[in-house]
Amino acid sequence: MALRFVEKIIGFIIAVTVFRTLSVEDAATYNFFISTAAAIAIFSLPEMQNACMQSVARGFDGTYRVAATISGATSLLASISLICVAAYYHYRADDEATAAGFLILALLFPASSGLSHWRGYFQGRGYFPKFAMIEMGISVARIVIVFISLITNTYNLLSALAIFLAAPAVFNIILTTFLFSKISKKAETEPSTLRYGFHASLFAGIVQFANQFEKMILFLVSPTTMALFVAGERWASLLQSLVQDLAATMAPHFARRKKFDRHLDKKLKYLSWGAGVVSILIAIFVFPFLIPFAFGEAYQESVWVAQFLTFVAVITYHSSFRFRYIKSKIDIRNFRNITLLGPIVRMFAALPLVYFFGIWGAIVSIFLSNLIINLTISWSIRSHFD
């Protein structure tokens, strides 16, 4: 967890560089491209990572080889689509900068996202220190290249985007090649888990798209407003991701556990309450000073955005642990219900709310989504109680 925290801090240093170096409009455009990459994550089959982790934890190393091959192929479909979008902006819209941005996405998406499932293998094997070191290595590579580009005065919107995607792409290629050479082609696979990973990825892809929906609408309405929202969201997401990382470390234990008893749930509840209190205190007393200092006075309005998004996120902390258990059981029915209901509500609510109320509308749509997810998880977990 300590290494993971350091890796996130390095990521924030890069974010500070983006918001302080680029203009507000360029920062918004940069984050629009990052949101686009996240929105098309369905092509990289994101839940294959969880499927690999569960299967490898049970001794089926061959599942990783098959999953990585499939996700690498499907991510190429996204590249083809992005090249078409880049061609449109180049030939029809006469927007060279946007065309170049989509071309960078097209070239780097398969390696940066499609080959990322080595993480599932490492988690399944329980290699958490190695996993954290590699993740930190990716962040260090990013920040070193950023500093070099700053020194050489080549840091701009497109170079920032390329750096963000190229660092994980290189690491993913190296680690995927290493694991393919290590794992025998005849290693046992778990077909049922692969089917789960594929179907769950379809649902998770909708979630990923929904998570970016408010930002993409905000960008179309006002790039400046979108930049203010993203700046605040980054701080709230940092706190939430630390809780999710903690839940992820429990996944192998959950995978081997037959039942979810109330004693375990009580411990997770106390853990989530403690994390929630700490998060709220940080949002109230630290954010007002830290955000303007880090991102600049232009992002003063991002303080209250970060505070309210933190309050909204805290209500999901307990559910994050419970949901991790449900995922460990390869429970596709409950996974589908949980992952679809909230995002569907979020997208339908976001369209009118964000259009008419801007950032406030985005916060309300996220709150409604989290509320639905919490209720669905509470209902679903009952089938797992001992």
mmCIF file of C-alpha atoms in Angstrom:
data_model
loop_
_atom_site.group_PDB
_atom_site.id
_atom_site.type_symbol
_atom_site.label_atom_id
_atom_site.label_comp_id
_atom_site.label_asym_id
_atom_site.label_seq_id
_atom_site.Cartn_x
_atom_site.Cartn_y
_atom_site.Cartn_z
ATOM 1 C CA MET A 1 0.000 0.000 0.000
ATOM 2 C CA ALA A 2 2.888 2.387 0.758
ATOM 3 C CA LEU A 3 4.383 1.925 -2.717
ATOM 4 C CA ARG A 4 0.947 2.275 -4.255
ATOM 5 C CA PHE A 5 0.496 5.553 -2.401
ATOM 6 C CA VAL A 6 3.853 6.834 -3.667
ATOM 7 C CA GLU A 7 2.846 5.861 -7.202
ATOM 8 C CA LYS A 8 -0.344 7.884 -6.858
ATOM 9 C CA ILE A 9 1.563 10.875 -5.543
ATOM 10 C CA ILE A 10 3.821 10.744 -8.600
ATOM 11 C CA GLY A 11 0.694 10.612 -10.750
ATOM 12 C CA PHE A 12 -0.517 13.746 -9.035
ATOM 13 C CA ILE A 13 2.757 15.531 -9.697
ATOM 14 C CA ILE A 14 2.154 14.839 -13.378
ATOM 15 C CA ALA A 15 -1.416 16.122 -13.041
ATOM 16 C CA VAL A 16 -0.088 19.291 -11.400
ATOM 17 C CA THR A 17 2.258 19.716 -14.349
ATOM 18 C CA VAL A 18 -0.638 19.383 -16.790
ATOM 19 C CA PHE A 19 -2.861 21.899 -15.017
ATOM 20 C CA ARG A 20 -0.092 24.400 -14.289
ATOM 21 C CA THR A 21 1.763 24.211 -17.618
ATOM 22 C CA LEU A 22 -1.114 23.979 -20.092
ATOM 23 C CA SER A 23 -3.795 26.602 -20.512
ATOM 24 C CA VAL A 24 -7.196 25.822 -19.007
ATOM 25 C CA GLU A 25 -8.537 25.086 -22.509
ATOM 26 C CA ASP A 26 -5.618 22.768 -23.372
ATOM 27 C CA ALA A 27 -5.930 21.044 -19.986
ATOM 28 C CA ALA A 28 -9.592 20.428 -20.770
ATOM 29 C CA THR A 29 -8.735 19.031 -24.222
ATOM 30 C CA TYR A 30 -6.038 16.792 -22.732
ATOM 31 C CA ASN A 31 -8.527 15.392 -20.212
ATOM 32 C CA PHE A 32 -11.093 14.955 -22.980
ATOM 33 C CA PHE A 33 -8.680 12.627 -24.781
ATOM 34 C CA ILE A 34 -7.967 10.745 -21.539
ATOM 35 C CA SER A 35 -11.718 10.423 -20.963
ATOM 36 C CA THR A 36 -12.137 9.114 -24.506
ATOM 37 C CA ALA A 37 -9.506 6.441 -23.865
ATOM 38 C CA ALA A 38 -11.344 5.419 -20.687
ATOM 39 C CA ALA A 39 -14.737 5.496 -22.409
ATOM 40 C CA ILE A 40 -13.646 2.954 -25.036
ATOM 41 C CA ALA A 41 -12.105 0.643 -22.428
ATOM 42 C CA ILE A 42 -14.731 -1.955 -23.313
ATOM 43 C CA PHE A 43 -12.503 -2.898 -26.268
ATOM 44 C CA SER A 44 -9.688 -3.888 -23.894
ATOM 45 C CA LEU A 45 -12.034 -6.218 -21.953
ATOM 46 C CA PRO A 46 -11.300 -4.666 -18.529
ATOM 47 C CA GLU A 47 -12.862 -7.426 -16.431
ATOM 48 C CA MET A 48 -10.526 -9.999 -17.943
ATOM 49 C CA GLN A 49 -8.012 -8.712 -15.399
ATOM 50 C CA ASN A 50 -10.299 -9.733 -12.542
ATOM 51 C CA ALA A 51 -11.035 -13.058 -14.278
ATOM 52 C CA CYS A 52 -7.297 -13.723 -14.647
ATOM 53 C CA MET A 53 -6.701 -12.890 -11.005
ATOM 54 C CA GLN A 54 -9.401 -15.305 -9.813
ATOM 55 C CA SER A 55 -8.329 -18.090 -12.165
ATOM 56 C CA VAL A 56 -4.596 -17.760 -11.524
ATOM 57 C CA ALA A 57 -5.272 -17.762 -7.770
ATOM 58 C CA ARG A 58 -6.853 -21.181 -8.323
ATOM 59 C CA GLY A 59 -3.844 -22.418 -10.323
ATOM 60 C CA PHE A 60 -5.028 -21.915 -13.929
ATOM 61 C CA ASP A 61 -2.141 -19.874 -15.380
ATOM 62 C CA GLY A 62 -3.211 -20.605 -18.951
ATOM 63 C CA THR A 63 -6.260 -18.384 -18.474
ATOM 64 C CA TYR A 64 -3.983 -15.351 -18.586
ATOM 65 C CA ARG A 65 -2.464 -16.301 -21.966
ATOM 66 C CA VAL A 66 -5.881 -16.679 -23.573
ATOM 67 C CA ALA A 67 -7.280 -13.511 -21.970
ATOM 68 C CA ALA A 68 -4.293 -11.394 -23.058
ATOM 69 C CA THR A 69 -4.546 -12.690 -26.627
ATOM 70 C CA ILE A 70 -8.257 -11.932 -26.890
ATOM 71 C CA SER A 71 -8.043 -8.456 -25.325
ATOM 72 C CA GLY A 72 -5.071 -7.549 -27.511
ATOM 73 C CA ALA A 73 -7.091 -8.429 -30.595
ATOM 74 C CA THR A 74 -10.276 -6.622 -29.541
ATOM 75 C CA SER A 75 -8.339 -3.462 -28.638
ATOM 76 C CA LEU A 76 -7.195 -3.254 -32.264
ATOM 77 C CA LEU A 77 -10.849 -2.670 -33.201
ATOM 78 C CA ALA A 78 -10.798 0.481 -31.081
ATOM 79 C CA SER A 79 -7.653 1.639 -32.890
ATOM 80 C CA ILE A 80 -9.348 1.265 -36.259
ATOM 81 C CA SER A 81 -12.287 3.355 -35.035
ATOM 82 C CA LEU A 82 -9.979 6.045 -33.627
ATOM 83 C CA ILE A 83 -8.054 6.236 -36.912
ATOM 84 C CA CYS A 84 -11.352 6.872 -38.695
ATOM 85 C CA VAL A 85 -12.164 9.686 -36.242
ATOM 86 C CA ALA A 86 -8.678 11.162 -36.744
ATOM 87 C CA ALA A 87 -9.157 11.026 -40.526
ATOM 88 C CA TYR A 88 -12.470 12.874 -40.182
ATOM 89 C CA TYR A 89 -10.894 15.718 -38.183
ATOM 90 C CA HIS A 90 -7.973 15.886 -40.610
ATOM 91 C CA TYR A 91 -9.843 15.852 -43.922
ATOM 92 C CA ARG A 92 -13.337 17.135 -43.094
ATOM 93 C CA ALA A 93 -13.059 19.309 -39.984
ATOM 94 C CA ASP A 94 -9.579 20.677 -40.826
ATOM 95 C CA ASP A 95 -8.560 20.341 -37.162
ATOM 96 C CA GLU A 96 -4.989 19.080 -37.146
ATOM 97 C CA ALA A 97 -4.505 19.156 -33.366
ATOM 98 C CA THR A 98 -7.595 17.047 -32.632
ATOM 99 C CA ALA A 99 -6.736 14.672 -35.489
ATOM 100 C CA ALA A 100 -3.235 14.218 -34.066
ATOM 101 C CA GLY A 101 -4.655 13.548 -30.604
ATOM 102 C CA PHE A 102 -6.961 10.799 -31.866
ATOM 103 C CA LEU A 103 -4.107 9.322 -33.924
ATOM 104 C CA ILE A 104 -1.937 9.106 -30.800
ATOM 105 C CA LEU A 105 -4.804 7.333 -29.028
ATOM 106 C CA ALA A 106 -5.188 4.929 -31.935
ATOM 107 C CA LEU A 107 -1.507 3.998 -32.026
ATOM 108 C CA LEU A 108 -1.035 3.520 -28.269
ATOM 109 C CA PHE A 109 -4.409 2.204 -27.059
ATOM 110 C CA PRO A 110 -3.816 -1.529 -27.821
ATOM 111 C CA ALA A 111 -0.538 -1.668 -25.901
ATOM 112 C CA SER A 112 -1.520 0.722 -23.092
ATOM 113 C CA SER A 113 -4.915 -0.918 -22.411
ATOM 114 C CA GLY A 114 -5.274 -4.168 -24.336
ATOM 115 C CA LEU A 115 -2.093 -5.715 -22.927
ATOM 116 C CA SER A 116 -2.644 -4.642 -19.324
ATOM 117 C CA HIS A 117 -3.944 -7.924 -17.903
ATOM 118 C CA TRP A 118 -0.559 -8.955 -16.509
ATOM 119 C CA ARG A 119 -1.905 -7.138 -13.443
ATOM 120 C CA GLY A 120 -4.457 -9.913 -12.958
ATOM 121 C CA TYR A 121 -1.713 -12.543 -13.110
ATOM 122 C CA PHE A 122 0.417 -10.722 -10.534
ATOM 123 C CA GLN A 123 -2.549 -10.197 -8.206
ATOM 124 C CA GLY A 124 -3.627 -13.809 -8.547
ATOM 125 C CA ARG A 125 -0.154 -14.953 -7.616
ATOM 126 C CA GLY A 126 -0.138 -12.573 -4.665
ATOM 127 C CA TYR A 127 2.806 -10.596 -6.037
ATOM 128 C CA PHE A 128 1.535 -7.345 -4.559
ATOM 129 C CA PRO A 129 4.945 -5.783 -3.727
ATOM 130 C CA LYS A 130 6.189 -6.530 -7.269
ATOM 131 C CA PHE A 131 2.902 -5.251 -8.691
ATOM 132 C CA ALA A 132 3.224 -2.000 -6.746
ATOM 133 C CA MET A 133 6.867 -1.589 -7.791
ATOM 134 C CA ILE A 134 6.001 -1.988 -11.466
ATOM 135 C CA GLU A 135 3.102 0.463 -11.201
ATOM 136 C CA MET A 136 5.448 2.925 -9.529
ATOM 137 C CA GLY A 137 7.986 2.284 -12.281
ATOM 138 C CA ILE A 138 5.401 3.319 -14.877
ATOM 139 C CA SER A 139 4.746 6.540 -12.980
ATOM 140 C CA VAL A 140 8.464 7.240 -12.563
ATOM 141 C CA ALA A 141 9.002 6.724 -16.298
ATOM 142 C CA ARG A 142 6.196 9.179 -16.995
ATOM 143 C CA ILE A 143 7.514 11.858 -14.671
ATOM 144 C CA VAL A 144 11.104 11.539 -15.939
ATOM 145 C CA ILE A 145 9.937 12.024 -19.532
ATOM 146 C CA VAL A 146 7.748 14.949 -18.427
ATOM 147 C CA PHE A 147 10.716 16.672 -16.782
ATOM 148 C CA ILE A 148 12.864 16.087 -19.859
ATOM 149 C CA SER A 149 10.168 17.603 -22.088
ATOM 150 C CA LEU A 150 9.846 20.575 -19.731
ATOM 151 C CA ILE A 151 13.582 21.173 -19.785
ATOM 152 C CA THR A 152 13.699 20.899 -23.574
ATOM 153 C CA ASN A 153 10.597 23.092 -23.892
ATOM 154 C CA THR A 154 8.691 20.404 -25.826
ATOM 155 C CA TYR A 155 5.885 19.873 -23.310
ATOM 156 C CA ASN A 156 2.498 20.607 -24.844
ATOM 157 C CA LEU A 157 -0.958 19.088 -25.226
ATOM 158 C CA LEU A 158 0.063 16.322 -27.637
ATOM 159 C CA SER A 159 3.351 15.404 -25.937
ATOM 160 C CA ALA A 160 1.537 15.197 -22.578
ATOM 161 C CA LEU A 161 -0.992 12.778 -24.108
ATOM 162 C CA ALA A 162 1.739 10.675 -25.718
ATOM 163 C CA ILE A 163 3.708 10.449 -22.461
ATOM 164 C CA PHE A 164 0.623 9.391 -20.500
ATOM 165 C CA LEU A 165 -0.085 6.487 -22.873
ATOM 166 C CA ALA A 166 3.419 5.478 -24.000
ATOM 167 C CA ALA A 167 4.869 4.698 -20.563
ATOM 168 C CA PRO A 168 2.311 1.986 -19.670
ATOM 169 C CA ALA A 169 2.368 0.742 -23.266
ATOM 170 C CA VAL A 170 6.105 -0.033 -23.101
ATOM 171 C CA PHE A 171 5.820 -1.710 -19.695
ATOM 172 C CA ASN A 172 2.792 -3.735 -20.838
ATOM 173 C CA ILE A 173 4.632 -5.017 -23.910
ATOM 174 C CA ILE A 174 7.658 -6.060 -21.840
ATOM 175 C CA LEU A 175 5.630 -7.779 -19.107
ATOM 176 C CA THR A 176 3.275 -9.491 -21.542
ATOM 177 C CA THR A 177 6.225 -10.833 -23.519
ATOM 178 C CA PHE A 178 7.866 -12.050 -20.303
ATOM 179 C CA LEU A 179 4.742 -13.849 -19.055
ATOM 180 C CA PHE A 180 4.065 -15.443 -22.440
ATOM 181 C CA SER A 181 7.600 -16.872 -22.393
ATOM 182 C CA LYS A 182 7.129 -18.058 -18.810
ATOM 183 C CA ILE A 183 3.678 -19.651 -19.085
ATOM 184 C CA SER A 184 3.423 -22.771 -21.223
ATOM 185 C CA LYS A 185 1.017 -22.809 -24.140
ATOM 186 C CA LYS A 186 -0.324 -26.028 -22.648
ATOM 187 C CA ALA A 187 -1.015 -24.458 -19.232
ATOM 188 C CA GLU A 188 -4.491 -25.197 -17.939
ATOM 189 C CA THR A 189 -7.242 -22.675 -18.604
ATOM 190 C CA GLU A 190 -10.600 -22.102 -16.986
ATOM 191 C CA PRO A 191 -13.146 -21.609 -19.797
ATOM 192 C CA SER A 192 -15.983 -20.629 -17.467
ATOM 193 C CA THR A 193 -13.884 -17.828 -15.997
ATOM 194 C CA LEU A 194 -12.937 -16.597 -19.480
ATOM 195 C CA ARG A 195 -16.607 -16.475 -20.430
ATOM 196 C CA TYR A 196 -17.302 -14.567 -17.236
ATOM 197 C CA GLY A 197 -14.485 -12.124 -17.988
ATOM 198 C CA PHE A 198 -15.783 -11.475 -21.485
ATOM 199 C CA HIS A 199 -19.403 -10.954 -20.452
ATOM 200 C CA ALA A 200 -18.454 -8.951 -17.370
ATOM 201 C CA SER A 201 -16.275 -6.711 -19.549
ATOM 202 C CA LEU A 202 -19.317 -5.764 -21.591
ATOM 203 C CA PHE A 203 -21.026 -4.571 -18.429
ATOM 204 C CA ALA A 204 -17.857 -2.944 -17.066
ATOM 205 C CA GLY A 205 -17.413 -1.155 -20.393
ATOM 206 C CA ILE A 206 -20.778 0.508 -19.918
ATOM 207 C CA VAL A 207 -19.659 1.571 -16.437
ATOM 208 C CA GLN A 208 -16.441 3.035 -17.841
ATOM 209 C CA PHE A 209 -18.368 4.959 -20.450
ATOM 210 C CA ALA A 210 -20.839 6.227 -17.842
ATOM 211 C CA ASN A 211 -17.966 7.357 -15.600
ATOM 212 C CA GLN A 212 -16.736 9.622 -18.398
ATOM 213 C CA PHE A 213 -20.159 10.765 -19.568
ATOM 214 C CA GLU A 214 -20.434 13.894 -17.397
ATOM 215 C CA LYS A 215 -16.954 15.059 -18.365
ATOM 216 C CA MET A 216 -17.576 14.603 -22.076
ATOM 217 C CA ILE A 217 -20.841 16.530 -21.878
ATOM 218 C CA LEU A 218 -19.174 19.264 -19.825
ATOM 219 C CA PHE A 219 -16.429 19.517 -22.449
ATOM 220 C CA LEU A 220 -18.998 19.986 -25.228
ATOM 221 C CA VAL A 221 -20.863 22.596 -23.169
ATOM 222 C CA SER A 222 -17.798 24.422 -21.815
ATOM 223 C CA PRO A 223 -14.171 23.185 -21.876
ATOM 224 C CA THR A 224 -13.283 25.544 -19.025
ATOM 225 C CA THR A 225 -16.038 24.119 -16.815
ATOM 226 C CA MET A 226 -14.884 20.615 -17.653
ATOM 227 C CA ALA A 227 -11.319 21.483 -16.573
ATOM 228 C CA LEU A 228 -12.563 22.797 -13.210
ATOM 229 C CA PHE A 229 -14.625 19.646 -12.660
ATOM 230 C CA VAL A 230 -11.774 17.275 -13.574
ATOM 231 C CA ALA A 231 -9.343 19.155 -11.318
ATOM 232 C CA GLY A 232 -11.676 18.660 -8.350
ATOM 233 C CA GLU A 233 -12.536 15.085 -9.282
ATOM 234 C CA ARG A 234 -8.876 14.063 -9.255
ATOM 235 C CA TRP A 235 -8.555 14.778 -5.534
ATOM 236 C CA ALA A 236 -11.755 12.966 -4.603
ATOM 237 C CA SER A 237 -10.761 10.038 -6.823
ATOM 238 C CA LEU A 238 -7.362 9.796 -5.110
ATOM 239 C CA LEU A 239 -8.992 9.128 -1.745
ATOM 240 C CA GLN A 240 -11.523 6.720 -3.230
ATOM 241 C CA SER A 241 -8.879 4.800 -5.185
ATOM 242 C CA LEU A 242 -6.856 4.183 -2.021
ATOM 243 C CA VAL A 243 -9.889 2.437 -0.507
ATOM 244 C CA GLN A 244 -10.407 0.456 -3.711
ATOM 245 C CA ASP A 245 -6.740 -0.586 -3.693
ATOM 246 C CA LEU A 246 -7.175 -1.839 -0.137
ATOM 247 C CA ALA A 247 -10.201 -3.847 -1.258
ATOM 248 C CA ALA A 248 -8.201 -5.264 -4.183
ATOM 249 C CA THR A 249 -5.568 -6.665 -1.820
ATOM 250 C CA MET A 250 -8.324 -8.717 -0.180
ATOM 251 C CA ALA A 251 -9.478 -10.252 -3.475
ATOM 252 C CA PRO A 252 -7.375 -13.465 -3.328
ATOM 253 C CA HIS A 253 -8.629 -14.068 0.224
ATOM 254 C CA PHE A 254 -12.220 -13.506 -0.914
ATOM 255 C CA ALA A 255 -11.696 -15.880 -3.851
ATOM 256 C CA ARG A 256 -10.806 -18.706 -1.450
ATOM 257 C CA ARG A 257 -13.571 -17.896 1.032
ATOM 258 C CA LYS A 258 -16.726 -19.983 0.655
ATOM 259 C CA LYS A 259 -19.188 -17.711 2.433
ATOM 260 C CA PHE A 260 -19.560 -14.049 3.294
ATOM 261 C CA ASP A 261 -20.475 -14.071 6.989
ATOM 262 C CA ARG A 262 -21.795 -11.191 9.049
ATOM 263 C CA HIS A 263 -18.668 -11.094 11.223
ATOM 264 C CA LEU A 264 -16.585 -10.295 8.137
ATOM 265 C CA ASP A 265 -19.112 -7.710 6.980
ATOM 266 C CA LYS A 266 -18.956 -6.011 10.378
ATOM 267 C CA LYS A 267 -15.161 -5.687 10.112
ATOM 268 C CA LEU A 268 -15.448 -4.255 6.611
ATOM 269 C CA LYS A 269 -18.055 -1.788 7.825
ATOM 270 C CA TYR A 270 -15.782 -0.465 10.580
ATOM 271 C CA LEU A 271 -12.906 -0.256 8.105
ATOM 272 C CA SER A 272 -15.000 1.732 5.637
ATOM 273 C CA TRP A 273 -16.266 4.063 8.385
ATOM 274 C CA GLY A 274 -12.700 4.824 9.460
ATOM 275 C CA ALA A 275 -11.651 5.529 5.867
ATOM 276 C CA GLY A 276 -14.742 7.706 5.409
ATOM 277 C CA VAL A 277 -14.020 9.870 8.458
ATOM 278 C CA VAL A 278 -10.414 10.416 7.346
ATOM 279 C CA SER A 279 -11.558 11.306 3.813
ATOM 280 C CA ILE A 280 -14.112 13.839 5.054
ATOM 281 C CA LEU A 281 -11.588 15.511 7.354
ATOM 282 C CA ILE A 282 -9.087 15.800 4.486
ATOM 283 C CA ALA A 283 -11.763 17.238 2.187
ATOM 284 C CA ILE A 284 -12.820 19.878 4.720
ATOM 285 C CA PHE A 285 -9.495 20.975 6.152
ATOM 286 C CA VAL A 286 -6.842 20.115 3.544
ATOM 287 C CA PHE A 287 -8.422 20.587 0.109
ATOM 288 C CA PRO A 288 -9.071 24.374 0.493
ATOM 289 C CA PHE A 289 -5.333 24.973 0.820
ATOM 290 C CA LEU A 290 -3.882 22.138 -1.220
ATOM 291 C CA ILE A 291 -5.843 22.433 -4.480
ATOM 292 C CA PRO A 292 -5.119 26.136 -5.234
ATOM 293 C CA PHE A 293 -1.501 25.603 -4.184
ATOM 294 C CA ALA A 294 -1.092 22.585 -6.479
ATOM 295 C CA PHE A 295 -3.126 23.575 -9.526
ATOM 296 C CA GLY A 296 -3.075 27.367 -9.265
ATOM 297 C CA GLU A 297 -5.619 30.050 -8.399
ATOM 298 C CA ALA A 298 -7.432 29.459 -11.689
ATOM 299 C CA TYR A 299 -8.776 26.256 -10.114
ATOM 300 C CA GLN A 300 -10.078 27.782 -6.869
ATOM 301 C CA GLU A 301 -13.613 26.669 -7.750
ATOM 302 C CA SER A 302 -12.382 23.086 -7.930
ATOM 303 C CA VAL A 303 -12.154 23.021 -4.116
ATOM 304 C CA TRP A 304 -15.870 22.677 -3.506
ATOM 305 C CA VAL A 305 -16.114 20.235 -6.415
ATOM 306 C CA ALA A 306 -13.529 17.992 -4.739
ATOM 307 C CA GLN A 307 -15.264 18.310 -1.362
ATOM 308 C CA PHE A 308 -18.724 17.380 -2.595
ATOM 309 C CA LEU A 309 -17.409 14.519 -4.752
ATOM 310 C CA THR A 310 -15.561 13.177 -1.701
ATOM 311 C CA PHE A 311 -18.766 13.272 0.357
ATOM 312 C CA VAL A 312 -20.554 11.430 -2.452
ATOM 313 C CA ALA A 313 -17.745 8.853 -2.728
ATOM 314 C CA VAL A 314 -17.651 8.084 1.002
ATOM 315 C CA ILE A 315 -21.077 6.439 0.848
ATOM 316 C CA THR A 316 -19.610 3.814 -1.503
ATOM 317 C CA TYR A 317 -16.650 2.738 0.660
ATOM 318 C CA HIS A 318 -18.423 -0.162 2.397
ATOM 319 C CA SER A 319 -19.943 -1.248 -0.899
ATOM 320 C CA SER A 320 -16.466 -1.329 -2.506
ATOM 321 C CA PHE A 321 -15.416 -4.141 -0.157
ATOM 322 C CA ARG A 322 -18.691 -6.011 -0.588
ATOM 323 C CA PHE A 323 -18.555 -5.693 -4.361
ATOM 324 C CA ARG A 324 -15.001 -7.039 -4.397
ATOM 325 C CA TYR A 325 -16.311 -10.197 -2.703
ATOM 326 C CA ILE A 326 -19.118 -10.576 -5.259
ATOM 327 C CA LYS A 327 -16.594 -10.231 -8.099
ATOM 328 C CA SER A 328 -14.389 -12.888 -6.501
ATOM 329 C CA LYS A 329 -17.246 -15.381 -6.688
ATOM 330 C CA ILE A 330 -17.593 -15.009 -10.489
ATOM 331 C CA ASP A 331 -21.245 -14.118 -9.848
ATOM 332 C CA ILE A 332 -22.223 -12.822 -13.289
ATOM 333 C CA ARG A 333 -25.887 -12.234 -12.468
ATOM 334 C CA ASN A 334 -25.265 -9.970 -9.491
ATOM 335 C CA PHE A 335 -22.273 -8.387 -11.228
ATOM 336 C CA ARG A 336 -24.546 -7.495 -14.143
ATOM 337 C CA ASN A 337 -27.233 -6.019 -11.896
ATOM 338 C CA ILE A 338 -24.749 -3.940 -9.910
ATOM 339 C CA THR A 339 -22.716 -2.664 -12.823
ATOM 340 C CA LEU A 340 -25.618 -1.812 -15.121
ATOM 341 C CA LEU A 341 -28.310 -0.199 -12.974
ATOM 342 C CA GLY A 342 -26.189 2.616 -11.516
ATOM 343 C CA PRO A 343 -24.480 3.659 -14.764
ATOM 344 C CA ILE A 344 -27.733 3.564 -16.720
ATOM 345 C CA VAL A 345 -29.322 5.890 -14.163
ATOM 346 C CA ARG A 346 -26.183 8.028 -14.277
ATOM 347 C CA MET A 347 -26.215 8.480 -18.048
ATOM 348 C CA PHE A 348 -29.921 9.248 -18.274
ATOM 349 C CA ALA A 349 -29.661 11.685 -15.357
ATOM 350 C CA ALA A 350 -26.434 13.312 -16.543
ATOM 351 C CA LEU A 351 -27.650 14.372 -19.967
ATOM 352 C CA PRO A 352 -30.293 16.877 -18.758
ATOM 353 C CA LEU A 353 -28.679 17.660 -15.391
ATOM 354 C CA VAL A 354 -25.236 18.521 -16.775
ATOM 355 C CA TYR A 355 -26.648 20.415 -19.735
ATOM 356 C CA PHE A 356 -28.849 22.657 -17.554
ATOM 357 C CA PHE A 357 -26.927 22.780 -14.254
ATOM 358 C CA GLY A 358 -23.303 22.175 -15.270
ATOM 359 C CA ILE A 359 -21.034 20.913 -12.485
ATOM 360 C CA TRP A 360 -23.859 20.703 -9.942
ATOM 361 C CA GLY A 361 -25.767 18.476 -12.347
ATOM 362 C CA ALA A 362 -22.720 16.196 -12.720
ATOM 363 C CA ILE A 363 -22.392 15.848 -8.936
ATOM 364 C CA VAL A 364 -26.091 15.021 -8.544
ATOM 365 C CA SER A 365 -25.970 12.387 -11.302
ATOM 366 C CA ILE A 366 -22.948 10.737 -9.635
ATOM 367 C CA PHE A 367 -24.773 10.759 -6.277
ATOM 368 C CA LEU A 368 -27.846 9.098 -7.790
ATOM 369 C CA SER A 369 -25.680 6.467 -9.439
ATOM 370 C CA ASN A 370 -23.804 5.703 -6.205
ATOM 371 C CA LEU A 371 -27.062 5.451 -4.293
ATOM 372 C CA ILE A 372 -28.468 2.917 -6.763
ATOM 373 C CA ILE A 373 -25.232 0.914 -6.699
ATOM 374 C CA ASN A 374 -25.233 0.816 -2.888
ATOM 375 C CA LEU A 375 -28.808 -0.415 -2.762
ATOM 376 C CA THR A 376 -28.147 -3.046 -5.414
ATOM 377 C CA ILE A 377 -25.030 -4.337 -3.663
ATOM 378 C CA SER A 378 -26.875 -4.509 -0.331
ATOM 379 C CA TRP A 379 -29.595 -6.564 -1.978
ATOM 380 C CA SER A 380 -27.159 -8.782 -3.877
ATOM 381 C CA ILE A 381 -24.823 -9.541 -0.962
ATOM 382 C CA ARG A 382 -27.627 -11.210 0.960
ATOM 383 C CA SER A 383 -27.354 -14.246 -1.300
ATOM 384 C CA HIS A 384 -23.733 -14.631 -0.142
ATOM 385 C CA PHE A 385 -24.336 -14.304 3.585
ATOM 386 C CA ASP A 386 -23.662 -17.395 5.664
#
